[in-house]
Amino acid sequence: MGEAYKVELRGVSLTYHTPRGETEALREITLGVQEREFVCLVGPSGCGKSTLLSLVAGLLRPTAGEVLVDGRPVERPSGAVGYMFQQDHLFEWRTVLENALLGLEVLGRRTPAEVERVRQLLRRYGLGGFERHYPRQLSGGMRQRVALVRTLATDPAVLLLDEPFAALDYQTRLFLEDEVSRILRQEEKTVLLVTHDISEAIAMADRVVVLSRRPGRIVNQHRIDLGLPVKSALAARNESPYFRTYFREIWKELDVHV
Ligand code: ADP
């Protein structure tokens, strides 16, 4: 018996076929993510990061290889996996609470007990008192938190986050990196987070997986040990002497040309 992974990709390749030709997005990706592990994927724009998340979410099927969640092949989207996109996709005509309840409604699981649980989640993410507000009345950081609560509302064991903080200003971003990584760890989620920001990846992850330019292949993986008593994204950036070492190594591997 091999090691049991929560999420596993075995020799996964994906080529998009379009009327204008073929695009090889991912080539032979083999990756295992442990239960409760926080993995960040970094790589140049267009190297197939979002494609990889869509495969794990069951929105795409691989051209070759296998994608497994809990040891079973992924065939369609399921409640076990939550996917949060780069844009928050909030409905402007629904209140914060109604937006957060959307996933539960779709699954036919909107019960009073679940509504109460979502209210608690909103409070936990600093949105208590904003349940009846509309998205346009919120800051970018708050909107992003509503989107996160909506993803968490169905209680998926695996969370896929695609550039969740990309649209935010720098301060909000640092704050949310810290807060979100702390809460997701407390909730014992298995997380795959995509970012093109090396610092964000080092600050948040247990492991950083570096992808090449398209077609995305795994260049290297770094287990992050910043030598801090508690994992904290802010402390990682500010206090860890190892932070810059990881940054330099990953920067070189990304082979960025300007
Ligand atoms: P990343 O998230 O790393 O920026 P993507 O996974 O979005 O990369 O895209 C990888 C490559 O596949 C890009 O070249 C992109 O243009 C192409 N691509 C993405 N989605 C589609 C699609 N639905 N049809 C055709 N090509 C696509």
PDB file of C-alpha atoms and ligand atoms in Angstrom:
ATOM      1  CA  MET A   1       0.000   0.000   0.000  1.00  0.00           C
ATOM      2  CA  GLY A   2       1.288   3.444  -0.931  1.00  0.00           C
ATOM      3  CA  GLU A   3       0.873   6.460   1.277  1.00  0.00           C
ATOM      4  CA  ALA A   4      -2.723   7.664   1.447  1.00  0.00           C
ATOM      5  CA  TYR A   5      -3.004  11.204   0.146  1.00  0.00           C
ATOM      6  CA  LYS A   6      -5.999  13.472   0.498  1.00  0.00           C
ATOM      7  CA  VAL A   7      -5.414  14.777  -3.029  1.00  0.00           C
ATOM      8  CA  GLU A   8      -3.254  13.030  -5.570  1.00  0.00           C
ATOM      9  CA  LEU A   9      -2.272  13.671  -9.171  1.00  0.00           C
ATOM     10  CA  ARG A  10      -0.605  10.786 -10.967  1.00  0.00           C
ATOM     11  CA  GLY A  11       1.119  11.601 -14.244  1.00  0.00           C
ATOM     12  CA  VAL A  12      -1.519  14.188 -15.093  1.00  0.00           C
ATOM     13  CA  SER A  13      -1.390  15.961 -18.445  1.00  0.00           C
ATOM     14  CA  LEU A  14      -3.957  18.276 -19.950  1.00  0.00           C
ATOM     15  CA  THR A  15      -4.173  19.612 -23.474  1.00  0.00           C
ATOM     16  CA  TYR A  16      -6.950  22.041 -24.457  1.00  0.00           C
ATOM     17  CA  HIS A  17      -8.406  21.427 -27.894  1.00  0.00           C
ATOM     18  CA  THR A  18      -9.925  24.479 -29.505  1.00  0.00           C
ATOM     19  CA  PRO A  19     -10.880  25.343 -33.091  1.00  0.00           C
ATOM     20  CA  ARG A  20      -7.696  27.424 -33.240  1.00  0.00           C
ATOM     21  CA  GLY A  21      -5.439  24.561 -32.221  1.00  0.00           C
ATOM     22  CA  GLU A  22      -4.095  22.705 -29.244  1.00  0.00           C
ATOM     23  CA  THR A  23      -2.646  24.154 -26.064  1.00  0.00           C
ATOM     24  CA  GLU A  24      -0.679  21.821 -23.865  1.00  0.00           C
ATOM     25  CA  ALA A  25      -1.313  23.285 -20.407  1.00  0.00           C
ATOM     26  CA  LEU A  26       0.106  20.640 -18.038  1.00  0.00           C
ATOM     27  CA  ARG A  27       2.564  17.817 -18.608  1.00  0.00           C
ATOM     28  CA  GLU A  28       2.958  14.775 -16.377  1.00  0.00           C
ATOM     29  CA  ILE A  29       2.239  16.298 -13.002  1.00  0.00           C
ATOM     30  CA  THR A  30       2.670  13.906 -10.085  1.00  0.00           C
ATOM     31  CA  LEU A  31       1.821  15.403  -6.725  1.00  0.00           C
ATOM     32  CA  GLY A  32       0.437  14.105  -3.440  1.00  0.00           C
ATOM     33  CA  VAL A  33      -1.111  16.381  -0.840  1.00  0.00           C
ATOM     34  CA  GLN A  34      -1.470  15.103   2.706  1.00  0.00           C
ATOM     35  CA  GLU A  35      -4.582  15.625   4.764  1.00  0.00           C
ATOM     36  CA  ARG A  36      -4.432  19.073   6.468  1.00  0.00           C
ATOM     37  CA  GLU A  37      -1.442  20.110   4.404  1.00  0.00           C
ATOM     38  CA  PHE A  38      -1.286  23.674   3.034  1.00  0.00           C
ATOM     39  CA  VAL A  39       0.326  23.590  -0.403  1.00  0.00           C
ATOM     40  CA  CYS A  40       1.010  26.679  -2.525  1.00  0.00           C
ATOM     41  CA  LEU A  41       1.555  26.404  -6.267  1.00  0.00           C
ATOM     42  CA  VAL A  42       3.693  29.101  -7.847  1.00  0.00           C
ATOM     43  CA  GLY A  43       4.557  29.493 -11.492  1.00  0.00           C
ATOM     44  CA  PRO A  44       4.585  31.973 -14.331  1.00  0.00           C
ATOM     45  CA  SER A  45       1.309  33.298 -15.675  1.00  0.00           C
ATOM     46  CA  GLY A  46      -0.320  30.858 -18.092  1.00  0.00           C
ATOM     47  CA  CYS A  47       1.628  27.811 -16.884  1.00  0.00           C
ATOM     48  CA  GLY A  48      -1.495  25.832 -16.012  1.00  0.00           C
ATOM     49  CA  LYS A  49      -2.081  26.610 -12.316  1.00  0.00           C
ATOM     50  CA  SER A  50      -5.815  27.292 -12.666  1.00  0.00           C
ATOM     51  CA  THR A  51      -6.090  24.276 -14.938  1.00  0.00           C
ATOM     52  CA  LEU A  52      -4.613  22.118 -12.190  1.00  0.00           C
ATOM     53  CA  LEU A  53      -7.193  23.392  -9.679  1.00  0.00           C
ATOM     54  CA  SER A  54     -10.023  22.786 -12.171  1.00  0.00           C
ATOM     55  CA  LEU A  55      -8.858  19.187 -12.524  1.00  0.00           C
ATOM     56  CA  VAL A  56      -8.941  18.642  -8.752  1.00  0.00           C
ATOM     57  CA  ALA A  57     -12.356  20.352  -8.614  1.00  0.00           C
ATOM     58  CA  GLY A  58     -13.694  17.920 -11.218  1.00  0.00           C
ATOM     59  CA  LEU A  59     -14.466  20.692 -13.712  1.00  0.00           C
ATOM     60  CA  LEU A  60     -12.009  19.231 -16.238  1.00  0.00           C
ATOM     61  CA  ARG A  61     -10.879  15.689 -16.989  1.00  0.00           C
ATOM     62  CA  PRO A  62      -7.187  15.008 -17.588  1.00  0.00           C
ATOM     63  CA  THR A  63      -5.972  14.108 -21.073  1.00  0.00           C
ATOM     64  CA  ALA A  64      -3.703  11.550 -19.424  1.00  0.00           C
ATOM     65  CA  GLY A  65      -3.124  10.367 -15.870  1.00  0.00           C
ATOM     66  CA  GLU A  66      -5.373  10.308 -12.834  1.00  0.00           C
ATOM     67  CA  VAL A  67      -6.680  12.787 -10.269  1.00  0.00           C
ATOM     68  CA  LEU A  68      -7.755  11.296  -6.929  1.00  0.00           C
ATOM     69  CA  VAL A  69      -9.446  12.750  -3.870  1.00  0.00           C
ATOM     70  CA  ASP A  70      -9.604  10.440  -0.870  1.00  0.00           C
ATOM     71  CA  GLY A  71      -8.153   7.729  -3.082  1.00  0.00           C
ATOM     72  CA  ARG A  72     -11.035   7.848  -5.569  1.00  0.00           C
ATOM     73  CA  PRO A  73     -10.881   9.202  -9.120  1.00  0.00           C
ATOM     74  CA  VAL A  74     -12.481  12.629  -9.453  1.00  0.00           C
ATOM     75  CA  GLU A  75     -15.266  12.469 -12.014  1.00  0.00           C
ATOM     76  CA  ARG A  76     -17.360  15.547 -11.273  1.00  0.00           C
ATOM     77  CA  PRO A  77     -17.527  18.411  -8.782  1.00  0.00           C
ATOM     78  CA  SER A  78     -18.464  17.269  -5.275  1.00  0.00           C
ATOM     79  CA  GLY A  79     -19.119  18.741  -1.856  1.00  0.00           C
ATOM     80  CA  ALA A  80     -15.790  17.383  -0.644  1.00  0.00           C
ATOM     81  CA  VAL A  81     -13.907  20.022  -2.633  1.00  0.00           C
ATOM     82  CA  GLY A  82     -14.528  23.774  -2.447  1.00  0.00           C
ATOM     83  CA  TYR A  83     -13.196  26.093  -5.140  1.00  0.00           C
ATOM     84  CA  MET A  84     -12.732  29.819  -4.684  1.00  0.00           C
ATOM     85  CA  PHE A  85     -11.978  31.754  -7.825  1.00  0.00           C
ATOM     86  CA  GLN A  86      -9.848  34.831  -8.301  1.00  0.00           C
ATOM     87  CA  GLN A  87     -12.883  37.075  -8.777  1.00  0.00           C
ATOM     88  CA  ASP A  88     -15.274  36.961  -5.872  1.00  0.00           C
ATOM     89  CA  HIS A  89     -18.380  36.294  -8.065  1.00  0.00           C
ATOM     90  CA  LEU A  90     -20.706  37.757  -5.449  1.00  0.00           C
ATOM     91  CA  PHE A  91     -24.260  38.508  -6.553  1.00  0.00           C
ATOM     92  CA  GLU A  92     -24.819  42.237  -6.111  1.00  0.00           C
ATOM     93  CA  TRP A  93     -28.565  41.834  -5.494  1.00  0.00           C
ATOM     94  CA  ARG A  94     -28.094  39.370  -2.639  1.00  0.00           C
ATOM     95  CA  THR A  95     -27.084  40.344   0.878  1.00  0.00           C
ATOM     96  CA  VAL A  96     -23.862  39.115   2.450  1.00  0.00           C
ATOM     97  CA  LEU A  97     -25.715  36.337   4.264  1.00  0.00           C
ATOM     98  CA  GLU A  98     -27.657  35.308   1.133  1.00  0.00           C
ATOM     99  CA  ASN A  99     -24.425  35.216  -0.862  1.00  0.00           C
ATOM    100  CA  ALA A 100     -22.735  33.112   1.795  1.00  0.00           C
ATOM    101  CA  LEU A 101     -25.654  30.656   1.751  1.00  0.00           C
ATOM    102  CA  LEU A 102     -25.573  30.104  -2.001  1.00  0.00           C
ATOM    103  CA  GLY A 103     -23.558  26.886  -2.019  1.00  0.00           C
ATOM    104  CA  LEU A 104     -25.760  25.322   0.651  1.00  0.00           C
ATOM    105  CA  GLU A 105     -28.871  26.269  -1.330  1.00  0.00           C
ATOM    106  CA  VAL A 106     -27.508  24.673  -4.484  1.00  0.00           C
ATOM    107  CA  LEU A 107     -26.852  21.466  -2.535  1.00  0.00           C
ATOM    108  CA  GLY A 108     -30.329  21.616  -0.934  1.00  0.00           C
ATOM    109  CA  ARG A 109     -28.798  21.891   2.524  1.00  0.00           C
ATOM    110  CA  ARG A 110     -30.154  25.263   3.692  1.00  0.00           C
ATOM    111  CA  THR A 111     -31.511  24.383   7.129  1.00  0.00           C
ATOM    112  CA  PRO A 112     -31.833  26.675  10.191  1.00  0.00           C
ATOM    113  CA  ALA A 113     -28.865  24.909  11.799  1.00  0.00           C
ATOM    114  CA  GLU A 114     -26.719  25.471   8.696  1.00  0.00           C
ATOM    115  CA  VAL A 115     -27.788  29.122   8.474  1.00  0.00           C
ATOM    116  CA  GLU A 116     -26.671  29.572  12.080  1.00  0.00           C
ATOM    117  CA  ARG A 117     -23.338  27.950  11.279  1.00  0.00           C
ATOM    118  CA  VAL A 118     -22.819  30.353   8.361  1.00  0.00           C
ATOM    119  CA  ARG A 119     -23.621  33.304  10.618  1.00  0.00           C
ATOM    120  CA  GLN A 120     -20.908  32.055  12.966  1.00  0.00           C
ATOM    121  CA  LEU A 121     -18.458  31.761  10.065  1.00  0.00           C
ATOM    122  CA  LEU A 122     -19.250  35.347   9.023  1.00  0.00           C
ATOM    123  CA  ARG A 123     -18.520  36.520  12.564  1.00  0.00           C
ATOM    124  CA  ARG A 124     -15.310  34.544  12.615  1.00  0.00           C
ATOM    125  CA  TYR A 125     -14.141  36.235   9.427  1.00  0.00           C
ATOM    126  CA  GLY A 126     -14.879  39.706  10.768  1.00  0.00           C
ATOM    127  CA  LEU A 127     -18.204  40.098   8.965  1.00  0.00           C
ATOM    128  CA  GLY A 128     -20.500  40.000  12.007  1.00  0.00           C
ATOM    129  CA  GLY A 129     -22.986  42.878  11.724  1.00  0.00           C
ATOM    130  CA  PHE A 130     -22.689  42.922   7.918  1.00  0.00           C
ATOM    131  CA  GLU A 131     -25.104  40.055   7.166  1.00  0.00           C
ATOM    132  CA  ARG A 132     -27.724  42.402   5.701  1.00  0.00           C
ATOM    133  CA  HIS A 133     -25.272  44.539   3.733  1.00  0.00           C
ATOM    134  CA  TYR A 134     -24.921  44.276  -0.034  1.00  0.00           C
ATOM    135  CA  PRO A 135     -21.560  43.515  -1.682  1.00  0.00           C
ATOM    136  CA  ARG A 136     -21.217  47.076  -3.062  1.00  0.00           C
ATOM    137  CA  GLN A 137     -21.210  48.380   0.520  1.00  0.00           C
ATOM    138  CA  LEU A 138     -18.106  46.343   1.385  1.00  0.00           C
ATOM    139  CA  SER A 139     -14.380  46.854   0.862  1.00  0.00           C
ATOM    140  CA  GLY A 140     -12.433  44.526  -1.458  1.00  0.00           C
ATOM    141  CA  GLY A 141     -11.027  42.606   1.498  1.00  0.00           C
ATOM    142  CA  MET A 142     -14.474  42.088   2.991  1.00  0.00           C
ATOM    143  CA  ARG A 143     -15.925  40.914  -0.334  1.00  0.00           C
ATOM    144  CA  GLN A 144     -13.132  38.386  -0.626  1.00  0.00           C
ATOM    145  CA  ARG A 145     -13.918  37.142   2.872  1.00  0.00           C
ATOM    146  CA  VAL A 146     -17.595  36.712   1.967  1.00  0.00           C
ATOM    147  CA  ALA A 147     -16.504  34.618  -1.027  1.00  0.00           C
ATOM    148  CA  LEU A 148     -14.324  32.551   1.278  1.00  0.00           C
ATOM    149  CA  VAL A 149     -17.145  32.019   3.775  1.00  0.00           C
ATOM    150  CA  ARG A 150     -19.393  30.935   0.895  1.00  0.00           C
ATOM    151  CA  THR A 151     -16.781  28.348  -0.097  1.00  0.00           C
ATOM    152  CA  LEU A 152     -16.378  27.202   3.511  1.00  0.00           C
ATOM    153  CA  ALA A 153     -20.137  27.108   4.165  1.00  0.00           C
ATOM    154  CA  THR A 154     -20.568  23.677   2.617  1.00  0.00           C
ATOM    155  CA  ASP A 155     -17.720  22.461   4.840  1.00  0.00           C
ATOM    156  CA  PRO A 156     -15.458  20.986   2.145  1.00  0.00           C
ATOM    157  CA  ALA A 157     -12.445  19.055   3.444  1.00  0.00           C
ATOM    158  CA  VAL A 158     -10.349  20.278   0.519  1.00  0.00           C
ATOM    159  CA  LEU A 159     -10.117  23.939  -0.437  1.00  0.00           C
ATOM    160  CA  LEU A 160      -8.836  25.212  -3.762  1.00  0.00           C
ATOM    161  CA  LEU A 161      -7.969  28.902  -3.750  1.00  0.00           C
ATOM    162  CA  ASP A 162      -7.026  30.610  -7.006  1.00  0.00           C
ATOM    163  CA  GLU A 163      -5.091  33.853  -6.410  1.00  0.00           C
ATOM    164  CA  PRO A 164      -7.531  34.729  -3.617  1.00  0.00           C
ATOM    165  CA  PHE A 165      -5.837  37.996  -2.674  1.00  0.00           C
ATOM    166  CA  ALA A 166      -4.612  39.172  -6.082  1.00  0.00           C
ATOM    167  CA  ALA A 167      -7.098  42.023  -6.383  1.00  0.00           C
ATOM    168  CA  LEU A 168      -6.413  43.492  -2.935  1.00  0.00           C
ATOM    169  CA  ASP A 169      -4.156  46.279  -1.770  1.00  0.00           C
ATOM    170  CA  TYR A 170      -0.893  45.300  -0.108  1.00  0.00           C
ATOM    171  CA  GLN A 171      -1.871  45.839   3.546  1.00  0.00           C
ATOM    172  CA  THR A 172      -5.175  43.999   3.220  1.00  0.00           C
ATOM    173  CA  ARG A 173      -3.382  41.219   1.486  1.00  0.00           C
ATOM    174  CA  LEU A 174      -0.821  40.741   4.274  1.00  0.00           C
ATOM    175  CA  PHE A 175      -3.574  40.811   6.866  1.00  0.00           C
ATOM    176  CA  LEU A 176      -5.730  38.260   5.042  1.00  0.00           C
ATOM    177  CA  GLU A 177      -2.798  35.936   4.294  1.00  0.00           C
ATOM    178  CA  ASP A 178      -2.163  35.742   7.998  1.00  0.00           C
ATOM    179  CA  GLU A 179      -5.780  35.438   9.062  1.00  0.00           C
ATOM    180  CA  VAL A 180      -6.862  32.962   6.390  1.00  0.00           C
ATOM    181  CA  SER A 181      -3.894  30.624   6.835  1.00  0.00           C
ATOM    182  CA  ARG A 182      -4.442  30.621  10.599  1.00  0.00           C
ATOM    183  CA  ILE A 183      -8.170  29.882  10.402  1.00  0.00           C
ATOM    184  CA  LEU A 184      -7.842  27.203   7.709  1.00  0.00           C
ATOM    185  CA  ARG A 185      -5.227  25.447   9.829  1.00  0.00           C
ATOM    186  CA  GLN A 186      -7.500  25.580  12.866  1.00  0.00           C
ATOM    187  CA  GLU A 187     -10.284  24.094  10.756  1.00  0.00           C
ATOM    188  CA  GLU A 188      -7.939  21.330   9.592  1.00  0.00           C
ATOM    189  CA  LYS A 189      -8.538  21.913   5.900  1.00  0.00           C
ATOM    190  CA  THR A 190      -6.401  20.517   3.131  1.00  0.00           C
ATOM    191  CA  VAL A 191      -5.508  23.509   0.977  1.00  0.00           C
ATOM    192  CA  LEU A 192      -4.155  24.034  -2.531  1.00  0.00           C
ATOM    193  CA  LEU A 193      -3.535  27.731  -3.111  1.00  0.00           C
ATOM    194  CA  VAL A 194      -2.366  29.190  -6.410  1.00  0.00           C
ATOM    195  CA  THR A 195      -0.374  32.399  -6.478  1.00  0.00           C
ATOM    196  CA  HIS A 196       2.261  34.066  -8.602  1.00  0.00           C
ATOM    197  CA  ASP A 197       3.559  35.847  -5.496  1.00  0.00           C
ATOM    198  CA  ILE A 198       6.568  33.953  -4.116  1.00  0.00           C
ATOM    199  CA  SER A 199       6.432  35.770  -0.763  1.00  0.00           C
ATOM    200  CA  GLU A 200       2.786  34.911  -0.286  1.00  0.00           C
ATOM    201  CA  ALA A 201       3.511  31.260  -0.988  1.00  0.00           C
ATOM    202  CA  ILE A 202       6.409  31.083   1.495  1.00  0.00           C
ATOM    203  CA  ALA A 203       4.457  33.004   4.130  1.00  0.00           C
ATOM    204  CA  MET A 204       1.403  30.726   3.973  1.00  0.00           C
ATOM    205  CA  ALA A 205       2.480  27.260   2.897  1.00  0.00           C
ATOM    206  CA  ASP A 206       3.729  24.075   4.483  1.00  0.00           C
ATOM    207  CA  ARG A 207       5.068  23.257   1.035  1.00  0.00           C
ATOM    208  CA  VAL A 208       5.676  25.329  -2.086  1.00  0.00           C
ATOM    209  CA  VAL A 209       5.465  23.585  -5.455  1.00  0.00           C
ATOM    210  CA  VAL A 210       7.222  25.446  -8.282  1.00  0.00           C
ATOM    211  CA  LEU A 211       5.855  24.987 -11.807  1.00  0.00           C
ATOM    212  CA  SER A 212       7.673  25.678 -15.071  1.00  0.00           C
ATOM    213  CA  ARG A 213       6.388  27.787 -17.925  1.00  0.00           C
ATOM    214  CA  ARG A 214       3.704  26.185 -20.048  1.00  0.00           C
ATOM    215  CA  PRO A 215       3.316  23.265 -20.335  1.00  0.00           C
ATOM    216  CA  GLY A 216       3.467  23.293 -16.553  1.00  0.00           C
ATOM    217  CA  ARG A 217       5.743  20.688 -15.022  1.00  0.00           C
ATOM    218  CA  ILE A 218       6.989  20.500 -11.434  1.00  0.00           C
ATOM    219  CA  VAL A 219      10.410  22.129 -11.252  1.00  0.00           C
ATOM    220  CA  ASN A 220      10.953  21.683  -7.537  1.00  0.00           C
ATOM    221  CA  GLN A 221       9.197  21.489  -4.169  1.00  0.00           C
ATOM    222  CA  HIS A 222      10.171  23.179  -0.922  1.00  0.00           C
ATOM    223  CA  ARG A 223       9.026  22.105   2.492  1.00  0.00           C
ATOM    224  CA  ILE A 224       8.837  25.407   4.353  1.00  0.00           C
ATOM    225  CA  ASP A 225      10.290  25.482   7.832  1.00  0.00           C
ATOM    226  CA  LEU A 226      10.794  29.040   8.957  1.00  0.00           C
ATOM    227  CA  GLY A 227      11.906  28.102  12.457  1.00  0.00           C
ATOM    228  CA  LEU A 228       9.046  29.983  14.097  1.00  0.00           C
ATOM    229  CA  PRO A 229       7.154  28.707  17.168  1.00  0.00           C
ATOM    230  CA  VAL A 230       3.761  29.140  15.439  1.00  0.00           C
ATOM    231  CA  LYS A 231       3.020  29.295  11.742  1.00  0.00           C
ATOM    232  CA  SER A 232       2.076  32.898  11.037  1.00  0.00           C
ATOM    233  CA  ALA A 233       2.228  34.570   7.645  1.00  0.00           C
ATOM    234  CA  LEU A 234       3.105  37.960   9.100  1.00  0.00           C
ATOM    235  CA  ALA A 235       5.797  36.619  11.406  1.00  0.00           C
ATOM    236  CA  ALA A 236       7.145  34.598   8.482  1.00  0.00           C
ATOM    237  CA  ARG A 237       7.721  37.754   6.471  1.00  0.00           C
ATOM    238  CA  ASN A 238       8.956  39.871   9.359  1.00  0.00           C
ATOM    239  CA  GLU A 239      10.835  37.616  11.699  1.00  0.00           C
ATOM    240  CA  SER A 240      12.154  34.558   9.952  1.00  0.00           C
ATOM    241  CA  PRO A 241      15.795  34.627   8.877  1.00  0.00           C
ATOM    242  CA  TYR A 242      15.051  31.780   6.441  1.00  0.00           C
ATOM    243  CA  PHE A 243      12.426  33.673   4.480  1.00  0.00           C
ATOM    244  CA  ARG A 244      14.890  35.331   2.091  1.00  0.00           C
ATOM    245  CA  THR A 245      16.746  32.082   1.464  1.00  0.00           C
ATOM    246  CA  TYR A 246      13.570  30.372   0.277  1.00  0.00           C
ATOM    247  CA  PHE A 247      12.683  33.431  -1.765  1.00  0.00           C
ATOM    248  CA  ARG A 248      16.029  33.452  -3.601  1.00  0.00           C
ATOM    249  CA  GLU A 249      15.883  29.738  -4.375  1.00  0.00           C
ATOM    250  CA  ILE A 250      12.343  29.831  -5.726  1.00  0.00           C
ATOM    251  CA  TRP A 251      13.043  33.026  -7.677  1.00  0.00           C
ATOM    252  CA  LYS A 252      15.902  31.281  -9.478  1.00  0.00           C
ATOM    253  CA  GLU A 253      13.753  28.253 -10.242  1.00  0.00           C
ATOM    254  CA  LEU A 254      11.011  30.402 -11.691  1.00  0.00           C
ATOM    255  CA  ASP A 255      13.480  31.522 -14.328  1.00  0.00           C
ATOM    256  CA  VAL A 256      11.877  34.912 -14.700  1.00  0.00           C
ATOM    257  CA  HIS A 257      12.983  36.955 -17.692  1.00  0.00           C
ATOM    258  CA  VAL A 258      12.199  40.647 -17.763  1.00  0.00           C
TER     259      VAL A 258
HETATM  260  P1  ADP B   1      -2.405  29.984 -15.017  1.00  0.00           P
HETATM  261  O1  ADP B   1      -3.510  29.780 -14.049  1.00  0.00           O
HETATM  262  O2  ADP B   1      -1.103  29.414 -14.570  1.00  0.00           O
HETATM  263  O3  ADP B   1      -2.245  31.430 -15.413  1.00  0.00           O
HETATM  264  P2  ADP B   1      -4.153  28.565 -16.871  1.00  0.00           P
HETATM  265  O4  ADP B   1      -4.343  27.239 -16.265  1.00  0.00           O
HETATM  266  O5  ADP B   1      -5.241  29.560 -16.718  1.00  0.00           O
HETATM  267  O6  ADP B   1      -2.764  29.186 -16.367  1.00  0.00           O
HETATM  268  O7  ADP B   1      -3.893  28.384 -18.446  1.00  0.00           O
HETATM  269  C1  ADP B   1      -2.861  27.546 -18.968  1.00  0.00           C
HETATM  270  C2  ADP B   1      -2.846  27.661 -20.486  1.00  0.00           C
HETATM  271  O8  ADP B   1      -4.019  27.063 -21.021  1.00  0.00           O
HETATM  272  C3  ADP B   1      -2.817  29.098 -21.005  1.00  0.00           C
HETATM  273  O9  ADP B   1      -2.013  29.126 -22.148  1.00  0.00           O
HETATM  274  C4  ADP B   1      -4.261  29.380 -21.309  1.00  0.00           C
HETATM  275  O10 ADP B   1      -4.354  30.336 -22.360  1.00  0.00           O
HETATM  276  C5  ADP B   1      -4.759  28.018 -21.782  1.00  0.00           C
HETATM  277  N1  ADP B   1      -6.184  27.827 -21.470  1.00  0.00           N
HETATM  278  C6  ADP B   1      -6.779  27.959 -20.269  1.00  0.00           C
HETATM  279  N2  ADP B   1      -8.086  27.652 -20.324  1.00  0.00           N
HETATM  280  C7  ADP B   1      -8.336  27.319 -21.625  1.00  0.00           C
HETATM  281  C8  ADP B   1      -9.501  26.894 -22.343  1.00  0.00           C
HETATM  282  N3  ADP B   1     -10.680  26.762 -21.728  1.00  0.00           N
HETATM  283  N4  ADP B   1      -9.368  26.646 -23.670  1.00  0.00           N
HETATM  284  C9  ADP B   1      -8.174  26.785 -24.286  1.00  0.00           C
HETATM  285  N5  ADP B   1      -7.035  27.165 -23.664  1.00  0.00           N
HETATM  286  C10 ADP B   1      -7.103  27.426 -22.360  1.00  0.00           C
END
